[in-house]
Structures are given as structure tokens and as C-alpha cells.
Coordinates of C-alpha atoms in Angstrom, one line a residue:
M1370 CA 7.6 -51.0 -17.0
D1371 CA 4.5 -51.1 -15.0
L1372 CA 1.8 -50.1 -17.5
E1373 CA -1.0 -50.1 -14.9
A1374 CA 0.9 -47.6 -12.9
Q1375 CA 1.2 -45.4 -16.0
E1376 CA -2.6 -45.4 -16.5
S1377 CA -3.7 -42.2 -18.4
D1378 CA -7.2 -40.9 -18.8
D1379 CA -6.6 -40.2 -22.5
L1380 CA -5.4 -43.7 -23.4
L1381 CA -6.3 -46.7 -21.3
F1382 CA -4.8 -50.1 -21.1
K1383 CA -6.0 -53.3 -19.6
L1384 CA -4.6 -56.8 -19.8
E1385 CA -6.9 -59.8 -19.2
D1386 CA -6.4 -63.4 -20.3
G1387 CA -3.5 -62.6 -22.5
I1388 CA -5.4 -59.9 -24.4
G1389 CA -4.3 -56.3 -24.0
R1390 CA -7.0 -53.8 -24.6
I1391 CA -6.0 -50.3 -25.6
I1392 CA -8.7 -47.6 -25.6
F1393 CA -8.3 -44.2 -27.2
N1394 CA -10.3 -42.2 -24.5
R1395 CA -11.1 -38.8 -25.9
P1396 CA -14.5 -39.3 -27.4
Q1397 CA -15.3 -35.5 -27.0
A1398 CA -12.5 -34.9 -29.6
R1399 CA -13.3 -37.9 -31.7
N1400 CA -10.3 -39.6 -30.1
A1401 CA -7.8 -37.2 -31.6
F1402 CA -4.3 -38.0 -30.4
T1403 CA -2.0 -36.0 -28.3
F1404 CA 1.7 -36.5 -28.4
A1405 CA 1.5 -38.2 -24.9
M1406 CA -1.0 -40.7 -26.4
Y1407 CA 1.3 -41.5 -29.3
E1408 CA 4.1 -42.2 -26.8
R1409 CA 2.0 -44.4 -24.5
L1410 CA 0.9 -46.4 -27.5
A1411 CA 4.5 -47.0 -28.4
A1412 CA 5.3 -47.8 -24.8
I1413 CA 2.6 -50.5 -24.6
C1414 CA 3.8 -52.1 -27.9
E1415 CA 7.4 -52.2 -26.5
E1416 CA 6.1 -53.8 -23.4
A1417 CA 4.3 -56.5 -25.4
N1418 CA 7.6 -57.3 -27.1
S1419 CA 9.1 -58.4 -23.8
D1420 CA 6.1 -59.4 -21.7
H1421 CA 5.0 -62.8 -22.9
A1422 CA 1.8 -62.5 -20.8
I1423 CA 0.6 -60.3 -23.6
K1424 CA -0.6 -62.4 -26.5
V1425 CA -2.5 -60.0 -28.6
L1426 CA -3.4 -56.3 -28.6
V1427 CA -6.9 -54.9 -29.5
L1428 CA -7.1 -51.1 -30.2
R1429 CA -10.5 -49.4 -30.0
G1430 CA -11.8 -45.9 -29.8
A1431 CA -14.0 -44.9 -26.9
G1432 CA -17.6 -43.9 -27.7
D1433 CA -19.5 -44.5 -30.9
K1434 CA -18.4 -41.7 -33.2
A1435 CA -14.7 -42.5 -34.0
F1436 CA -11.8 -44.9 -33.7
A1437 CA -9.4 -42.0 -34.0
S1438 CA -9.4 -38.8 -36.0
G1439 CA -5.7 -38.3 -36.2
T1440 CA -3.4 -35.9 -34.3
D1441 CA -5.1 -33.2 -32.2
I1442 CA -4.8 -30.0 -34.4
N1443 CA -3.7 -28.0 -31.3
Q1444 CA -0.5 -29.9 -31.3
F1445 CA 0.4 -28.1 -34.6
R1446 CA 0.0 -24.6 -33.1
E1447 CA 3.3 -24.8 -31.5
F1448 CA 5.3 -25.4 -34.7
K1449 CA 7.8 -22.6 -35.3
T1450 CA 10.7 -24.1 -37.2
P1451 CA 11.3 -26.5 -40.0
Q1452 CA 12.7 -28.9 -37.4
D1453 CA 9.4 -29.0 -35.6
A1454 CA 7.8 -30.5 -38.7
L1455 CA 10.6 -33.0 -39.1
D1456 CA 10.4 -33.9 -35.4
Y1457 CA 6.7 -34.4 -35.6
E1458 CA 6.8 -36.8 -38.6
N1459 CA 9.8 -38.6 -37.1
R1460 CA 7.7 -39.2 -33.9
I1461 CA 4.8 -40.5 -36.0
D1462 CA 7.1 -42.8 -38.0
R1463 CA 8.7 -44.1 -34.8
V1464 CA 5.4 -44.8 -33.1
L1465 CA 3.7 -46.4 -36.1
S1466 CA 6.7 -48.5 -36.9
T1467 CA 6.8 -49.7 -33.2
L1468 CA 3.1 -50.6 -33.5
E1469 CA 3.6 -52.4 -36.9
Q1470 CA 6.7 -54.3 -35.7
C1471 CA 5.1 -55.3 -32.4
R1472 CA 5.8 -59.0 -31.6
V1473 CA 2.1 -59.9 -31.0
P1474 CA -0.9 -59.6 -33.4
T1475 CA -2.6 -56.3 -33.3
I1476 CA -6.4 -55.9 -34.0
A1477 CA -7.9 -52.5 -34.8
A1478 CA -11.7 -52.5 -33.9
I1479 CA -12.8 -49.6 -35.9
N1480 CA -16.0 -47.8 -34.9
G1481 CA -17.1 -44.7 -36.9
F1482 CA -14.5 -42.2 -38.3
C1483 CA -11.0 -43.4 -38.8
T1484 CA -9.1 -40.5 -40.3
G1485 CA -5.6 -39.0 -40.8
G1486 CA -3.3 -40.4 -38.2
G1487 CA -6.0 -42.7 -36.9
A1488 CA -6.2 -44.3 -40.3
G1489 CA -2.3 -44.6 -40.2
I1490 CA -2.6 -46.4 -36.8
A1491 CA -5.2 -48.8 -38.2
A1492 CA -3.1 -49.5 -41.3
A1493 CA -0.2 -50.3 -39.1
C1494 CA -2.3 -53.1 -37.3
D1495 CA -2.4 -56.7 -38.6
L1496 CA -6.2 -56.9 -38.7
R1497 CA -8.8 -54.3 -39.1
I1498 CA -12.5 -55.0 -38.2
G1499 CA -15.1 -52.3 -39.0
T1500 CA -18.8 -51.6 -38.7
S1501 CA -21.3 -50.6 -41.3
S1502 CA -20.8 -47.0 -40.2
T1503 CA -17.0 -47.0 -40.5
K1504 CA -15.5 -44.3 -42.7
I1505 CA -11.8 -44.3 -43.5
G1506 CA -9.6 -41.7 -45.3
F1507 CA -6.8 -39.2 -45.2
P1508 CA -8.6 -35.8 -46.0
I1509 CA -5.5 -33.7 -45.6
A1510 CA -5.7 -32.1 -49.1
R1511 CA -8.9 -30.4 -48.0
T1512 CA -8.0 -29.7 -44.3
L1513 CA -4.4 -28.9 -43.4
G1514 CA -2.5 -29.2 -46.6
N1515 CA 0.2 -31.3 -45.0
C1516 CA 1.5 -34.6 -46.3
L1517 CA 2.2 -38.2 -45.3
S1518 CA 5.7 -39.4 -44.4
M1519 CA 7.5 -41.8 -46.6
S1520 CA 6.9 -44.6 -44.1
N1521 CA 3.1 -44.0 -44.1
V1522 CA 3.0 -43.8 -48.0
S1523 CA 5.0 -47.0 -48.2
R1524 CA 2.9 -48.8 -45.6
L1525 CA -0.4 -47.7 -47.4
T1526 CA 1.0 -48.6 -50.9
A1527 CA 1.9 -52.1 -49.7
L1528 CA -1.6 -52.5 -48.2
I1529 CA -3.8 -51.2 -50.9
G1530 CA -1.6 -50.2 -54.0
A1531 CA -0.3 -47.0 -55.4
A1532 CA -3.3 -46.0 -57.4
R1533 CA -5.7 -46.3 -54.5
V1534 CA -3.4 -44.3 -52.2
K1535 CA -3.4 -41.5 -54.8
D1536 CA -7.2 -41.7 -55.2
L1537 CA -7.7 -41.5 -51.4
I1538 CA -5.3 -38.6 -50.9
F1539 CA -6.2 -36.6 -54.1
T1540 CA -9.9 -36.8 -53.6
A1541 CA -9.7 -36.4 -49.8
R1542 CA -12.7 -38.6 -49.5
L1543 CA -13.7 -40.9 -46.7
I1544 CA -14.6 -44.4 -48.0
E1545 CA -17.3 -46.4 -46.3
A1546 CA -17.0 -49.8 -45.0
A1547 CA -17.9 -51.9 -48.0
E1548 CA -15.4 -50.1 -50.2
A1549 CA -12.7 -50.2 -47.5
A1550 CA -13.1 -54.0 -47.2
G1551 CA -13.0 -54.3 -51.0
V1552 CA -9.6 -52.5 -51.2
G1553 CA -8.1 -54.1 -48.1
L1554 CA -8.3 -51.3 -45.6
L1555 CA -10.7 -53.5 -43.5
T1556 CA -10.3 -57.2 -43.0
E1557 CA -14.0 -57.7 -42.3
V1558 CA -17.2 -55.7 -41.6
V1559 CA -19.8 -56.3 -38.9
E1560 CA -23.2 -54.6 -38.4
D1561 CA -22.7 -52.4 -35.3
I1562 CA -20.6 -51.5 -32.3
A1563 CA -21.9 -54.4 -30.2
A1564 CA -21.1 -56.9 -33.0
L1565 CA -17.7 -55.2 -33.3
D1566 CA -16.8 -55.7 -29.7
R1567 CA -18.0 -59.4 -29.8
R1568 CA -16.1 -60.1 -33.0
A1569 CA -12.9 -58.3 -31.9
D1570 CA -13.0 -60.3 -28.7
E1571 CA -13.6 -63.5 -30.6
V1572 CA -10.6 -63.0 -32.9
A1573 CA -8.3 -61.8 -30.1
R1574 CA -9.1 -65.0 -28.1
L1575 CA -8.6 -67.2 -31.2
L1576 CA -5.1 -65.6 -31.8
A1577 CA -4.2 -65.7 -28.2
G1578 CA -4.5 -69.5 -28.2
H1579 CA -2.3 -69.9 -31.3
A1580 CA 1.4 -70.6 -31.5
P1581 CA 3.1 -67.2 -30.7
L1582 CA 6.3 -68.0 -32.6
T1583 CA 4.3 -68.9 -35.8
L1584 CA 2.5 -65.5 -35.6
T1585 CA 5.6 -63.6 -34.9
A1586 CA 7.6 -65.3 -37.7
T1587 CA 4.8 -64.6 -40.2
K1588 CA 4.7 -60.9 -39.2
Q1589 CA 8.4 -60.6 -39.6
A1590 CA 8.4 -62.5 -42.9
V1591 CA 5.8 -60.2 -44.4
A1592 CA 7.6 -57.1 -43.2
R1593 CA 10.9 -58.4 -44.7
L1594 CA 9.2 -58.7 -48.1
Q1595 CA 8.1 -55.0 -48.1
Q1596 CA 10.9 -52.6 -48.9
R1597 CA 10.5 -49.3 -47.1
L1598 CA 12.2 -46.0 -47.8
T1599 CA 13.7 -44.2 -44.8
R1600 CA 12.2 -41.2 -43.2
E1601 CA 15.2 -39.2 -44.3
E1602 CA 14.3 -39.8 -47.9
G1603 CA 11.1 -37.9 -47.6
Q1604 CA 12.3 -34.9 -45.5
D1605 CA 12.1 -32.5 -48.5
L1606 CA 8.4 -33.4 -49.0
I1607 CA 7.7 -32.8 -45.3
L1608 CA 9.4 -29.5 -45.3
M1609 CA 7.7 -28.4 -48.5
C1610 CA 4.3 -28.9 -46.9
Y1611 CA 4.7 -28.1 -43.3
T1612 CA 6.7 -24.9 -43.7
S1613 CA 4.4 -23.6 -46.5
Q1614 CA 1.9 -20.7 -46.2
D1615 CA -0.8 -23.2 -47.3
F1616 CA -0.2 -25.2 -44.1
R1617 CA -0.6 -22.2 -42.0
E1618 CA -3.7 -21.2 -43.9
G1619 CA -5.1 -24.7 -43.5
L1620 CA -4.4 -24.7 -39.8
D1621 CA -6.0 -21.4 -39.3
A1622 CA -9.0 -22.3 -41.4
F1623 CA -9.6 -25.6 -39.6
L1624 CA -9.4 -23.9 -36.2
N1625 CA -11.8 -21.1 -37.3
K1626 CA -14.1 -23.5 -39.1
R1627 CA -13.9 -21.9 -42.5
A1628 CA -12.8 -23.2 -45.9
P1629 CA -9.1 -22.8 -46.6
Q1630 CA -7.8 -20.6 -49.5
W1631 CA -4.9 -22.6 -51.1
R1632 CA -2.2 -20.7 -53.0
G1633 CA 0.3 -23.5 -53.6
Q1634 CA 3.0 -21.6 -51.7

């Protein structure tokens, strides 16, 4: 696969000195992901599995407002059947699993907002470096009324624990950098974006010089310790949320910039 030939304006990739740099390039939309961006992210991870010139991947959002704000809401407007909901979550599970299982170390350099699917992407990375302005969360209980897949819940629970997962989703709050570091959502915090870029580059170069088999073995060993439920085991929960009147209400409210009126139906 020629990644350079597949260059996309919405998701950029550059390889230099063993460091693959992935830029989510939709700053005007807080780097919200289209389906094509998800697929390109997965393709880069798959390429890193076979191309040993790639020693580490650094993920970064363009601009100074956001790492990534999740899936572009317009992608949901085409949902018409229950299968659309299942296909969507299956896609997200597949992409994030590909990222999580990537052979090389992955570093999320998190500037600004990191929410929804963006927070899911960050959680699937090995290391997460934030700034003092970073805010992370899954505000779906006050926005769309959808839910996380079993894989995402499993990944988050392994990372920060069940009680904190429920706290984050129940309250729909965005936690700031210091708290995120305290609970394990951030590996470290730097002052600003300039320091973020310097630190991410420093860590990437450090890892690129280490024994690749040691890093890969460690990633796989940790993954084997973490039991995951399959996506099929959570399909009933996905259908309950995505086929509900509340989800349609949340979507309409979000697009029209008004508060949703939840009915639990």
C-alpha cells in the first residue's frame, strides 16, 4: 500500500526517521471524523504492521482547538435501519481494535477537546500526552443519547476502572488535564501546544530507538491480560439506543442547537 499516494486532506500522514505522523485535519469541525477518516486511520495502522520502516505512530489534531471531537454528526443522518447502527459500531470497533493492536507504539498528542470517538481513539493509543487546556470525556448522555460499544467500554474499564467509566458517562462531563492524568486517561501533561509537539517528538524518537520486538511483545502481553467481550455481546444495547426515539431527538437537537427532550423511549 502506498500511503503517500493515498494522501487525504482530512487525514494526513507523513513518515520521517521512523516516526509516522498522523494529523486529523478538519480543524473547522474540531477534527470530527468522517467514515473515510476512520478507514484511513485503520489502513495506516495495518501498513505499520508490515512496514518495519515505521517504528512509532504519533496522532495529533490540526489546529489548537481539538484532538478529535468524535464522529461527524452528519454521518448519522443516513441511519435508516437497525443494521445501520450495528454496522456503525462494528466499524468503530474494527478501527479502534486495529489501532490498539498495531505492532508499533502509538502516541496520542492531545490538544484541546478530546471527546466521544476522539476520546475512544486516544484510549486505544499506548501513550497519551495532553496540555493544560486538554479536556476529555464522553458527553453522549447529554448530546445524542447513544452508547459505547462493548469493546469501548471494556477498553475504558481496563484503563480507568468501572466506577470512573460510569462517572464519566453518567455525568457527561469533560475532565480537565490534571484529573485526566490522575485517573490514567493522560500519561503526562505539558504546558501548551508548543511543548506538546516537542514532548511528543521527544518520546517518539526515544521509542523509535528501542528494541521493536520488546515493545511489540509488551503490547501483546498486556492485551492478552485484558479479557474483552465481543461486539456481538453488546448488540442489544446498541440497538436499544440507536433505534430509539431519544437518539433521533438527540440528533435533531444537536443539529438545531437546542436542548434535547429525553423520553426514555
